Coordinates of N, CA and C in Angstrom, one line a residue:
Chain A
X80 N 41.8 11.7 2.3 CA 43.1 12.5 2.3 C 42.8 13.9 2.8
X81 N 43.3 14.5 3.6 CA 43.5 15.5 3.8 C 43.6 16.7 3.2
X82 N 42.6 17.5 3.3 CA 43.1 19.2 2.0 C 43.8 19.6 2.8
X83 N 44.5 20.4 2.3 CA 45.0 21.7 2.7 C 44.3 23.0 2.1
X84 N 43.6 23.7 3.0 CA 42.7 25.0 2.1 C 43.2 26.2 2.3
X85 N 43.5 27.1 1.3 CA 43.8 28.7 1.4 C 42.3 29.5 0.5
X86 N 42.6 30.7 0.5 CA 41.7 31.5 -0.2 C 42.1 31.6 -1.5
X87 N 41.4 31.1 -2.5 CA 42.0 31.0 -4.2 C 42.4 32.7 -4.3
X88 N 41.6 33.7 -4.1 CA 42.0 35.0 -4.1 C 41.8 36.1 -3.3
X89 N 42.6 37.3 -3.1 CA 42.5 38.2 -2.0 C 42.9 39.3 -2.6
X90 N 42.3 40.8 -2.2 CA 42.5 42.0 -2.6 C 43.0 43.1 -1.5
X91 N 43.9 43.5 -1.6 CA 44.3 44.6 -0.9 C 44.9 45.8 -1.4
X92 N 44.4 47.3 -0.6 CA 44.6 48.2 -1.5 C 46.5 48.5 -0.9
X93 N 46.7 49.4 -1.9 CA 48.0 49.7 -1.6 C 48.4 50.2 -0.2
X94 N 49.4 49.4 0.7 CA 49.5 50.2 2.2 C 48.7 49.5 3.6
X95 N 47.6 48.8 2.9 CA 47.2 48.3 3.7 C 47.5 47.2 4.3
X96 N 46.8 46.1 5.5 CA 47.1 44.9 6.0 C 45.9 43.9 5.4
X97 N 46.4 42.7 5.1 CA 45.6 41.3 4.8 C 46.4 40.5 5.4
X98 N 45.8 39.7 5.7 CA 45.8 38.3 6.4 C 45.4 37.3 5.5
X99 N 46.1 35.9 5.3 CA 45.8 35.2 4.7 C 46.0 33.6 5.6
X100 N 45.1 32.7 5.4 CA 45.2 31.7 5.9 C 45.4 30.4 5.7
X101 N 45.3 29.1 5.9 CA 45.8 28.1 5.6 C 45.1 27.4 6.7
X102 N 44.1 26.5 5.9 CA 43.4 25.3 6.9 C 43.7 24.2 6.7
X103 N 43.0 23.1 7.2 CA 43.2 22.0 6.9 C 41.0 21.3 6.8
X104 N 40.7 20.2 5.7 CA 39.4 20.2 5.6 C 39.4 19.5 6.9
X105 N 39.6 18.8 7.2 CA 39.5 18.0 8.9 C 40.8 18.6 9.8
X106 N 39.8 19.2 10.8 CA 40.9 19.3 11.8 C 41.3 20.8 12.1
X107 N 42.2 20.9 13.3 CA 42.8 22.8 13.5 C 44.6 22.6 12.9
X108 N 44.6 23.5 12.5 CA 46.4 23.2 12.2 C 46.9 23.8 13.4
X109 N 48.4 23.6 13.8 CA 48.5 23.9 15.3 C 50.4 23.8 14.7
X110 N 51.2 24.5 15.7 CA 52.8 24.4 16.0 C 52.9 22.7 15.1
X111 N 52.7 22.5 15.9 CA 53.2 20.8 15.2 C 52.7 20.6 13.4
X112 N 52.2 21.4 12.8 CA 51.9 21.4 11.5 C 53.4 22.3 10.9
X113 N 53.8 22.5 11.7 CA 55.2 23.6 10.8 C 54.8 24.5 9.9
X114 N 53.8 24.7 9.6 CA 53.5 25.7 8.6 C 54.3 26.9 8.1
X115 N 54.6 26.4 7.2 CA 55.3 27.5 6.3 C 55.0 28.1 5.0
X116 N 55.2 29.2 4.8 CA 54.8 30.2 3.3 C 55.5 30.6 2.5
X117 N 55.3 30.5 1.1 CA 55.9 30.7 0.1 C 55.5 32.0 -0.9
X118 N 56.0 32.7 -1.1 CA 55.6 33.7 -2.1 C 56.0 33.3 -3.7
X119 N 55.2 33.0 -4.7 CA 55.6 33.2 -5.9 C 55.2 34.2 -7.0
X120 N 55.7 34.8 -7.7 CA 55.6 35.2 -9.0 C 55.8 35.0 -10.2
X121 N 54.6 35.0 -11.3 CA 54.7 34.3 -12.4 C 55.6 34.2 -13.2
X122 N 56.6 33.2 -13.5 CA 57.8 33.0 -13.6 C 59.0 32.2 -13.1
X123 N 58.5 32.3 -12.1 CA 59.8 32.7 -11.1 C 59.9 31.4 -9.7
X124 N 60.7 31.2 -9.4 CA 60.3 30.2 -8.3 C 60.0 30.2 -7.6
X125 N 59.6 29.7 -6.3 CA 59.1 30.3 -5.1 C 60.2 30.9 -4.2
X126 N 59.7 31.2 -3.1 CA 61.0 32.3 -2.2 C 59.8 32.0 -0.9
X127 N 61.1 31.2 -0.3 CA 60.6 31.3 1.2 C 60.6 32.6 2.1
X128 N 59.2 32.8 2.8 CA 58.7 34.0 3.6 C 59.0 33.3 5.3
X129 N 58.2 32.5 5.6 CA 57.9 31.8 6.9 C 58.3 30.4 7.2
X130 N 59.0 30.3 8.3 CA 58.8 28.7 8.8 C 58.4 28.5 9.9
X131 N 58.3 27.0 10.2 CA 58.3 27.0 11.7 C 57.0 28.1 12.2
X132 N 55.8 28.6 11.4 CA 54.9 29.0 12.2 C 55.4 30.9 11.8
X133 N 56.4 31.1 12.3 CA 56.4 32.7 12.6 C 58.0 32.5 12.6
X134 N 58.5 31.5 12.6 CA 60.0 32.2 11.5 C 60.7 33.3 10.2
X135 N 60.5 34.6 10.1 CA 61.0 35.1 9.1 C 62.6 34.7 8.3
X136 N 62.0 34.3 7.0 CA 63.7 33.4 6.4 C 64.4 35.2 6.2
X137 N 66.1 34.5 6.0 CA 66.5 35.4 5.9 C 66.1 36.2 4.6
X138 N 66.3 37.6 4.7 CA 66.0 39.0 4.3 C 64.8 39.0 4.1
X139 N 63.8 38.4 4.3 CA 62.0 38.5 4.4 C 62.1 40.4 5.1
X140 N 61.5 41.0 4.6 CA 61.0 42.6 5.3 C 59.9 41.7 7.0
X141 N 60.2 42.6 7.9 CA 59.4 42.9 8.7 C 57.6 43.0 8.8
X142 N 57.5 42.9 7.3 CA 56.4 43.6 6.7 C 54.8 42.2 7.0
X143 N 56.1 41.0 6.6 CA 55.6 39.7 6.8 C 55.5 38.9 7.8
X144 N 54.5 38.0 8.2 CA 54.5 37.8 9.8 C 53.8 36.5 9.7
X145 N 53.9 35.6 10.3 CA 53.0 34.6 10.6 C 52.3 34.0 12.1
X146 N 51.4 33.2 12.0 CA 51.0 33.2 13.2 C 49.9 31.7 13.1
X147 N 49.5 31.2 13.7 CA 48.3 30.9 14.2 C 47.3 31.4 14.5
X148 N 46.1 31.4 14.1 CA 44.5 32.0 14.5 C 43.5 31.5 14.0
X149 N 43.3 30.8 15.6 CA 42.3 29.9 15.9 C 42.4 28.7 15.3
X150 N 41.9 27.8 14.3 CA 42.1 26.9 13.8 C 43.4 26.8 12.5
X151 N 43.9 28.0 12.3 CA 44.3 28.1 10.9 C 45.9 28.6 11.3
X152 N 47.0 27.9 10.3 CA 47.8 29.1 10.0 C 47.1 31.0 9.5
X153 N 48.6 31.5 9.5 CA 48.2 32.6 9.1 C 49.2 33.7 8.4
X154 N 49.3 34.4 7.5 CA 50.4 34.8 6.9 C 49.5 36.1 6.5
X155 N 50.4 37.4 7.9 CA 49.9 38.4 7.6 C 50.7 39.4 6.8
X156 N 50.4 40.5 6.1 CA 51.2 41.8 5.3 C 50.7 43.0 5.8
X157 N 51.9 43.6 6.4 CA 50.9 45.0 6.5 C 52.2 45.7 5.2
X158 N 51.4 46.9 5.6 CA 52.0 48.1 4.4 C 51.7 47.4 2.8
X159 N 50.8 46.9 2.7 CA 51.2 46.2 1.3 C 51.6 47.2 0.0
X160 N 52.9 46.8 -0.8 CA 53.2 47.3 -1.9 C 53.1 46.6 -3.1
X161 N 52.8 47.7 -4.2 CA 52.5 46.7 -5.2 C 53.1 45.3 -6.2
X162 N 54.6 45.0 -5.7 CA 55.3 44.0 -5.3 C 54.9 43.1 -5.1
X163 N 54.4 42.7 -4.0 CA 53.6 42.3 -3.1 C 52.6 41.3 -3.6
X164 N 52.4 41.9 -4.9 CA 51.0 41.1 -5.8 C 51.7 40.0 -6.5
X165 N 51.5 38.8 -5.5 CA 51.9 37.1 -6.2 C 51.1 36.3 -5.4
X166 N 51.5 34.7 -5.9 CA 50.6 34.1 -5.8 C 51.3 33.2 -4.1
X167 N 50.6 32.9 -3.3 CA 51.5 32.9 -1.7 C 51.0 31.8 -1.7
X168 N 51.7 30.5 -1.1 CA 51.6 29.1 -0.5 C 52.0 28.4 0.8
X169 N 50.8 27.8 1.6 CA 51.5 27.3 2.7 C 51.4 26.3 2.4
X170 N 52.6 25.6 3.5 CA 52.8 24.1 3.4 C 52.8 23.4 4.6
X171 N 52.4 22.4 4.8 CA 52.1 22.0 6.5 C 52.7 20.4 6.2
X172 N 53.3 20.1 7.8 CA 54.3 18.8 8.3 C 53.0 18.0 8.4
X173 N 52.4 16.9 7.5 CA 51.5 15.7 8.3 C 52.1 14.5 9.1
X174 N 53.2 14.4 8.9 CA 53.8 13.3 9.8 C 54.6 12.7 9.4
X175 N 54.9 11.8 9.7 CA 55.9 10.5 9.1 C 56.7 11.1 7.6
X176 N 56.8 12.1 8.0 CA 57.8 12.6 6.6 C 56.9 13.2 5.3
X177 N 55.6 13.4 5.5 CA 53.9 14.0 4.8 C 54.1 15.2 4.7
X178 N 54.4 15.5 3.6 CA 54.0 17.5 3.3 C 53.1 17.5 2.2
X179 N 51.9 18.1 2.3 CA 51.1 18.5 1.8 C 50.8 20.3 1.7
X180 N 50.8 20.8 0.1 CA 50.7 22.3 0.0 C 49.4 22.4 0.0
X181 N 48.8 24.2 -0.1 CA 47.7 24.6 -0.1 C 47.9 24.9 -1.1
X182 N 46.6 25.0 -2.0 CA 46.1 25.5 -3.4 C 47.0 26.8 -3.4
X183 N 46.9 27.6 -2.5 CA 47.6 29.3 -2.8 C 46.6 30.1 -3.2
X184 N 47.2 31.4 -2.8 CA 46.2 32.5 -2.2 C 46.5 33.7 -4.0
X185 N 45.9 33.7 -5.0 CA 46.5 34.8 -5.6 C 46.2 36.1 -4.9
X186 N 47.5 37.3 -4.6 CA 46.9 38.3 -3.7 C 47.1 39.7 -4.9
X187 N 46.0 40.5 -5.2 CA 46.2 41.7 -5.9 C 46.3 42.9 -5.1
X188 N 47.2 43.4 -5.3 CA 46.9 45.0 -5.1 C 46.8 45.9 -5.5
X189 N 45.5 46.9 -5.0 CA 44.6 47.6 -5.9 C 44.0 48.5 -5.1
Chain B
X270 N 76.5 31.2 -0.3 CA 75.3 31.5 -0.4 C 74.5 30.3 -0.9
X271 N 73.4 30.2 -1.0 CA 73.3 28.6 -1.3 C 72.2 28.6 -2.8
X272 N 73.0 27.7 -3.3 CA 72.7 27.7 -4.7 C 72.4 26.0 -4.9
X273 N 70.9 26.0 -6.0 CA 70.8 24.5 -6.5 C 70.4 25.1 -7.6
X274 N 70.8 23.9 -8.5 CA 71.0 23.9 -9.7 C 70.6 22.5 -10.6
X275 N 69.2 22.7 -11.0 CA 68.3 21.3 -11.5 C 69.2 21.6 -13.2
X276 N 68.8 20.0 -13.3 CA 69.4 19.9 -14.3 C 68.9 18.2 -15.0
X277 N 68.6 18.4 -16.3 CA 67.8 17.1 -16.5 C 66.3 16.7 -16.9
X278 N 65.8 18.2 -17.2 CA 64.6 18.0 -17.7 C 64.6 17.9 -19.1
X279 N 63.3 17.8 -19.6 CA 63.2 17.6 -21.0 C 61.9 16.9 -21.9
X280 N 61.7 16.8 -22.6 CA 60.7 15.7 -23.2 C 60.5 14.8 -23.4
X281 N 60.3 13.9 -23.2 CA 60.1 12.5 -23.1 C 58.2 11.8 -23.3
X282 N 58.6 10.9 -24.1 CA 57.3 10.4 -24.5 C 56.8 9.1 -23.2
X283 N 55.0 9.4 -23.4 CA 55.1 8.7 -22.3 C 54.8 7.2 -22.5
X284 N 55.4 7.2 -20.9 CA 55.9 5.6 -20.5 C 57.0 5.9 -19.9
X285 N 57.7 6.5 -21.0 CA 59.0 7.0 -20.3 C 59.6 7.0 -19.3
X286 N 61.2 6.7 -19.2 CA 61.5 7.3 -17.9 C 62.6 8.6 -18.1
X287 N 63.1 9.2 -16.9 CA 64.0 10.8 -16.8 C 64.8 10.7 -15.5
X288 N 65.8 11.2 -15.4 CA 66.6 11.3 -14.3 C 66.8 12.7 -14.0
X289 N 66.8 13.8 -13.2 CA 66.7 14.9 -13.1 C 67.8 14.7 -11.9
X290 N 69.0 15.8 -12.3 CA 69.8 16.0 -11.1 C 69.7 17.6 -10.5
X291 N 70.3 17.6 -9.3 CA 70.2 18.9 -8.8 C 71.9 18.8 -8.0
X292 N 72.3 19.9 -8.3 CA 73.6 20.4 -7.8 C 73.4 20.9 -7.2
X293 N 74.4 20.9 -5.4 CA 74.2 21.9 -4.6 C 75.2 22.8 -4.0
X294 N 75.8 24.1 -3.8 CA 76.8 24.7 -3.3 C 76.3 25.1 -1.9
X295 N 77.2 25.9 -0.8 CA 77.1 27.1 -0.3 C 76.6 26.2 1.0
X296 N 76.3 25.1 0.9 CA 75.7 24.2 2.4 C 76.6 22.9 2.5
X297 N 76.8 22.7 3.9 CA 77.4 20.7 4.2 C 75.9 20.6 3.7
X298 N 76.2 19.5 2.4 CA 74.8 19.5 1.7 C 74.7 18.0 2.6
X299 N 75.5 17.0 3.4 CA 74.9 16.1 3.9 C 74.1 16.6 4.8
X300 N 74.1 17.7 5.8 CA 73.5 18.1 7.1 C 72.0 18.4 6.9
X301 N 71.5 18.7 5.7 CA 70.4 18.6 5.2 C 69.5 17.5 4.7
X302 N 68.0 17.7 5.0 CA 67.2 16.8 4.4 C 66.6 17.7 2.8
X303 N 66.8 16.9 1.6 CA 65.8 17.7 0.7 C 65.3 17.4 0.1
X304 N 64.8 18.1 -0.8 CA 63.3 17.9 -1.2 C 63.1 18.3 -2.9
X305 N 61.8 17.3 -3.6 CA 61.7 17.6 -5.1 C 60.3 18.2 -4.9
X306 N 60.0 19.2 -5.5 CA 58.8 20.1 -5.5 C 58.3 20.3 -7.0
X307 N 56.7 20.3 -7.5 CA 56.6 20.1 -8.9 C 55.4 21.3 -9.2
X308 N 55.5 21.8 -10.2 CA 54.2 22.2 -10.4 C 53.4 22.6 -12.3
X309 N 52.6 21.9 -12.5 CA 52.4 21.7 -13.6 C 51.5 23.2 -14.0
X310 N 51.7 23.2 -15.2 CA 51.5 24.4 -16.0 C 50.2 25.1 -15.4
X311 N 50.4 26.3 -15.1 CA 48.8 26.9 -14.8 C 48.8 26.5 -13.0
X312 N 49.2 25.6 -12.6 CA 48.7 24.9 -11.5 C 49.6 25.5 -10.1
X313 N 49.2 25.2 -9.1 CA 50.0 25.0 -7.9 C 51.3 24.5 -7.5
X314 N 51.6 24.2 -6.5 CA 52.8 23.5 -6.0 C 52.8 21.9 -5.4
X315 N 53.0 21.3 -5.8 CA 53.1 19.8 -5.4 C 54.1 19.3 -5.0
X316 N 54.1 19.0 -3.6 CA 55.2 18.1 -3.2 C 55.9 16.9 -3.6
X317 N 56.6 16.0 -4.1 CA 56.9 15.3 -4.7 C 57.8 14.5 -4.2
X318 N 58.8 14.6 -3.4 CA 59.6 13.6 -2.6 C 60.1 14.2 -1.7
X319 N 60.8 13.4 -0.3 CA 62.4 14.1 0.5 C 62.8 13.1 0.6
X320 N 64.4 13.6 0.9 CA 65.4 12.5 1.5 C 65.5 12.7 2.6
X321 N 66.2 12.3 3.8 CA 66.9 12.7 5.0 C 68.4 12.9 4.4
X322 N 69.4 13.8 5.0 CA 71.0 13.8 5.0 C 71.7 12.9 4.5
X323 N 71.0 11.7 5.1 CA 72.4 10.7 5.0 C 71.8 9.7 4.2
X324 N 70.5 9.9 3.4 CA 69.9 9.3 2.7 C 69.2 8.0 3.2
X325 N 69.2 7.7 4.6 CA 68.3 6.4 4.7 C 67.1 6.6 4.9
X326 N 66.5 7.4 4.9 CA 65.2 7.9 4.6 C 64.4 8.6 3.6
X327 N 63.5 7.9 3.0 CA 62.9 8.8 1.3 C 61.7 9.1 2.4
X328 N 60.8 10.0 1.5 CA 59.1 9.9 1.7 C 58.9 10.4 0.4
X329 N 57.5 9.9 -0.3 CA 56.6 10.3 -0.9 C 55.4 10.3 -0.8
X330 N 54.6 11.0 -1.4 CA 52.9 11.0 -1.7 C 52.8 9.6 -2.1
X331 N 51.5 9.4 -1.6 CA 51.4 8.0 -2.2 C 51.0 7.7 -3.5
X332 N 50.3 8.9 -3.9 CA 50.2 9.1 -5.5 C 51.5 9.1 -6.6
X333 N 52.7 8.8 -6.0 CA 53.9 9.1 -6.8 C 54.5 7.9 -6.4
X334 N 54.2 7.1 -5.3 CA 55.1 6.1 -4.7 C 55.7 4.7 -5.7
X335 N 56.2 4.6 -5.6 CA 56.5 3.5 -7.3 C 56.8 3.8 -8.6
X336 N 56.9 5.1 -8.7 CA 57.1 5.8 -9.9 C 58.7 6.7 -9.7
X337 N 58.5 6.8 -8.6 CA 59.3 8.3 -8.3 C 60.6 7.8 -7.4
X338 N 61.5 7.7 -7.9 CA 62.5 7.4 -6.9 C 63.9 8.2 -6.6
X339 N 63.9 8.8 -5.4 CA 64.5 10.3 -5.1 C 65.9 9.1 -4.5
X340 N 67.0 9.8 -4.7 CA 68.2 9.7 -3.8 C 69.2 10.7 -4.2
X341 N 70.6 10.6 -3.3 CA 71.8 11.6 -3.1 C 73.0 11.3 -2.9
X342 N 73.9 11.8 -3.8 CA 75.0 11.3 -3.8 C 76.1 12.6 -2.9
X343 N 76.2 12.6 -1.5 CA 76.6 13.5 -0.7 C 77.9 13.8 -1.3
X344 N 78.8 13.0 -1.8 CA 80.0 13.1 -2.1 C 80.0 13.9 -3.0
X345 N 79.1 14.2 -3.9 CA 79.2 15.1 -5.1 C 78.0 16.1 -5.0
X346 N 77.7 16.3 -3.7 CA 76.6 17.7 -3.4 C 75.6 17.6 -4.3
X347 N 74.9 16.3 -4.5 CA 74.1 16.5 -5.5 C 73.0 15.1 -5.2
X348 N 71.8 15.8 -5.7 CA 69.9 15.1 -5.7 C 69.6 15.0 -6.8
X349 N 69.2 13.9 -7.1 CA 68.5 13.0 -8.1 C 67.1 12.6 -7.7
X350 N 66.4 12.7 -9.0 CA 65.0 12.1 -8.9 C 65.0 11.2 -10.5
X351 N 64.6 9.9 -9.9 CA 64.4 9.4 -10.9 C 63.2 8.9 -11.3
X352 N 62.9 9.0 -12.6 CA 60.9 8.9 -12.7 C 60.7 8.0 -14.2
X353 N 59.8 7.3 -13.5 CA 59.5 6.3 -14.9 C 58.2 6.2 -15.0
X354 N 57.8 5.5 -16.2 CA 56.3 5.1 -16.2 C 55.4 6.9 -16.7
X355 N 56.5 7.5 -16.7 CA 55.7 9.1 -16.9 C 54.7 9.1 -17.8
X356 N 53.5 9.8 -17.6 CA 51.9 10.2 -17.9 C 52.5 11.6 -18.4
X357 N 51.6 12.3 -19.2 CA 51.3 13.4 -19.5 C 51.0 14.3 -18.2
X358 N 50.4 13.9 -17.0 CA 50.3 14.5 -15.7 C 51.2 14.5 -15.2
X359 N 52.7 14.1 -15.5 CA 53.4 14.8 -15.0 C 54.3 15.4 -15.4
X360 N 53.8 16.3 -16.4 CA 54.5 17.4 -17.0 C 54.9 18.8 -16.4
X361 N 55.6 18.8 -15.6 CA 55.4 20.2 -14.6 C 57.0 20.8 -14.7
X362 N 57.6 21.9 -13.8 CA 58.6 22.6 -13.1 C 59.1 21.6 -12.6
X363 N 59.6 21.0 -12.1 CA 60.4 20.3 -11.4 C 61.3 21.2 -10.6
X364 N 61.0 21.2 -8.9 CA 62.0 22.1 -8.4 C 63.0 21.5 -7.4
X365 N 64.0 21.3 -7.4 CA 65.3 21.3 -6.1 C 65.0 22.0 -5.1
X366 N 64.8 21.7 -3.7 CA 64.4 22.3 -2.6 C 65.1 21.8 -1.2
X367 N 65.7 22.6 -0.5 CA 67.1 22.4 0.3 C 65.8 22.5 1.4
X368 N 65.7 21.5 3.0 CA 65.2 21.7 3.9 C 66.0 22.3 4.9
X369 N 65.5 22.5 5.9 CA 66.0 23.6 7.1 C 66.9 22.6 7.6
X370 N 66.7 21.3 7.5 CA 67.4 20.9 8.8 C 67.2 19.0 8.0
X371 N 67.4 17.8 9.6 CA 67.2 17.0 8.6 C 68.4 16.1 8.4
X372 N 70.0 16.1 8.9 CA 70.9 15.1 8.2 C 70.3 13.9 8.7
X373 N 69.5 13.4 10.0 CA 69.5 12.1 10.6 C 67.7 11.8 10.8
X374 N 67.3 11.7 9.6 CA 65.5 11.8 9.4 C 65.1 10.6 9.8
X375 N 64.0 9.9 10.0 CA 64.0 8.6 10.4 C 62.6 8.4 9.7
X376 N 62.0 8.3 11.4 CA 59.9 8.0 11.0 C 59.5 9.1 10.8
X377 N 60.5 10.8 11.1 CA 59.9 11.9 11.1 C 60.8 13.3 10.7
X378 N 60.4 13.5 9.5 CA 61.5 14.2 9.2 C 60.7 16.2 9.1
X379 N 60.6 16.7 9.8 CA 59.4 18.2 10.3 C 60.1 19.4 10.2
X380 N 61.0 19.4 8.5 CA 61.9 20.4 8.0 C 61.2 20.8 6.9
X381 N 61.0 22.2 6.9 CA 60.2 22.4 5.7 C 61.6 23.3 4.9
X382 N 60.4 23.1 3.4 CA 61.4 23.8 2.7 C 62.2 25.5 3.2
X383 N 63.3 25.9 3.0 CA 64.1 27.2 2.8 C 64.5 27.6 1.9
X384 N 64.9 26.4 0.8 CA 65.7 27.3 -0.2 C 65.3 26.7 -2.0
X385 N 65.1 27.2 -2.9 CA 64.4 26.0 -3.8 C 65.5 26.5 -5.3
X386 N 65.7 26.2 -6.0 CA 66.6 26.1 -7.2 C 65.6 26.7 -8.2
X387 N 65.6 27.1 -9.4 CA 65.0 27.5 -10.4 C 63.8 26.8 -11.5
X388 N 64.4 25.3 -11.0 CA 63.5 24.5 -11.8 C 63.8 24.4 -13.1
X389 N 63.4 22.9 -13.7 CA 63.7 22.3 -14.7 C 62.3 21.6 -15.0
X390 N 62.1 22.3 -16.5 CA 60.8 21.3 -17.2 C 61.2 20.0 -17.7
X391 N 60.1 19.4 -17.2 CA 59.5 18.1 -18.2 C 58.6 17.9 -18.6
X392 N 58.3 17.8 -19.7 CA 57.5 17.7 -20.6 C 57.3 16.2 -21.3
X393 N 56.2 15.7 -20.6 CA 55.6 14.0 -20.9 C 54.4 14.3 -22.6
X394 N 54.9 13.7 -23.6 CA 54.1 14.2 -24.4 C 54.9 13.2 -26.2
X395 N 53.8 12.7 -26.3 CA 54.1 11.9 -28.2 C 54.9 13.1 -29.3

C-alpha cells in the first residue's frame, strides 16, 4: 500500500518562508495526484488551503501557495504569522475513486 | 454559503452498529461528489468513504470496505454513513466533507475535498 509522507514537524520563525512537502513512499507525485492541503487547529476542523496542485480555496491569504517540486507536492508560507502554527495535511487522488492523506506536518512558529 | 451539519454520533458498544447523517445547505447538493473523513483521538486524518452526485458510485479504503456503507438521499440534501461491526479503532471525529465537483463519478471520481462540517464523535467502547 502506498504511504503518503509529509514531515511530522517544522519550525519557522515569525515572517519567514517554509515549505512543506508531501511524497509518496513509491513513486513522484505529479498534477494527476490532485494534491491538496489542509490546515488544522487543535480543535477545530480542517479548512481547506489548496486544490488541484496550486488552487487557492476561497479567502485562503496570498500568503499560501502550492506547487510541485521535483518529486513531491508542495505547500509553501511566506510571511509566517503566529496563526499560522497548526497542524497542515495533504491529500492525493490514487485512482479509481483512492484518496489517501499524509500523516501532517505539525508547523511552529518561533 | 455552504454549510454541513453531521449529526449522529455517539457511543456505542462494540460490535455495534451507527448511522451518522450529515445535512447540507448553500450547494445543488446533487452536483457534488462527497465525502466522510475520520480522525481518531490524538491522530491524523483518515479518509473514509465518497459518493458520486447521483449516488451510483461509493469508494472506500479497503480497510473499511464491508463495514462502512456511505449513501445520499439528494431529495433531502443530506449524507449518511452507515457503520457496523464497530471496534474500539473506530472511535474518531467523524467529518462531512463536500467535494469540488463530481455529480456523474464513475471508475474515477479526482474531486478533492473543499468544504468539511464540524464533526461528530463516536465513541466504540463497553
Amino acid at each position: 500500500q502506498t504511504v503518503v509522507t509529509q514531515e511530522p514537524s517544522f519550525s519557522v520563525s515569525p515572517g519567514g518562508t517554509v515549505t512543506l512537502t508531501c511524497g509518496l513512499s513509491s513513486g513522484s507525485v505529479s498534477n494527476n495526484y490532485y494534491p491538496s492541503w489542509y490546515q488544522q487547529t487543535p480543535g477545530q476542523a480542517p479548512r481547506t488551503l489548496i486544490y488541484n496542485t496550486n488552487t487557492r480555496s476561497s479567502g485562503v491569504p496570498d500568503r499560501f501557495s502550492g506547487s510541485i517540486l521535483g518529486d513531491k507536492a508542495a505547500l509553501t508560507i511566506t510571511g509566517a504569522q503566529a496563526h499560522d502554527e497548526s497542524t497542515y495535511y495533504c491529500l492525493l487522488y490514487m485512482g479509481s475513486g483512492f484518496w489517501v492523506f499524509g500523516g501532517g506536518t505539525k508547523l511552529t512558529v518561533l | 454559503e455552504v454549510h454541513l451539519l453531521e449529526s449522529g454520533g455517539g457511543l456505542v458498544q462494540p460490535g455495534g452498529s451507527l448511522r451518522l447523517s450529515c445535512a447540507a445547505s448553500g450547494i445543488t447538493f446533487s452536483s457534488y461528489a462527497m465525502s466522510w473523513v475520520r480522525q481518531a483521538p490524538g491522530k491524523g486524518l483518515e479518509w473514509v468513504s465518497t459518493i458520486g452526485g447521483y449516488g451510483g458510485a461509493t469508494y472506500y479504503p479497503n480497510s473499511l470496505r464491508g463495514r462502512f456503507t456511505v449513501s445520499r438521499d439528494n431529495s433531502k440534501n443530506t449524507l449518511y454513513l452507515e457503520m457496523i461491526s464497530l471496534r474500539a479503532e473506530d472511535t474518531a471525529i467523524y467529518y462531512c466533507a463536500k467535494n469540488l465537483g463530481g455529480a456523474y463519478c464513475g471508475g474515477d471520481c479526482p474531486y478533492p475535498i473543499d468544504y468539511w462540517g464540524q464533526g461528530t464523535l463516536v465513541t466504540v467502547s463497553s
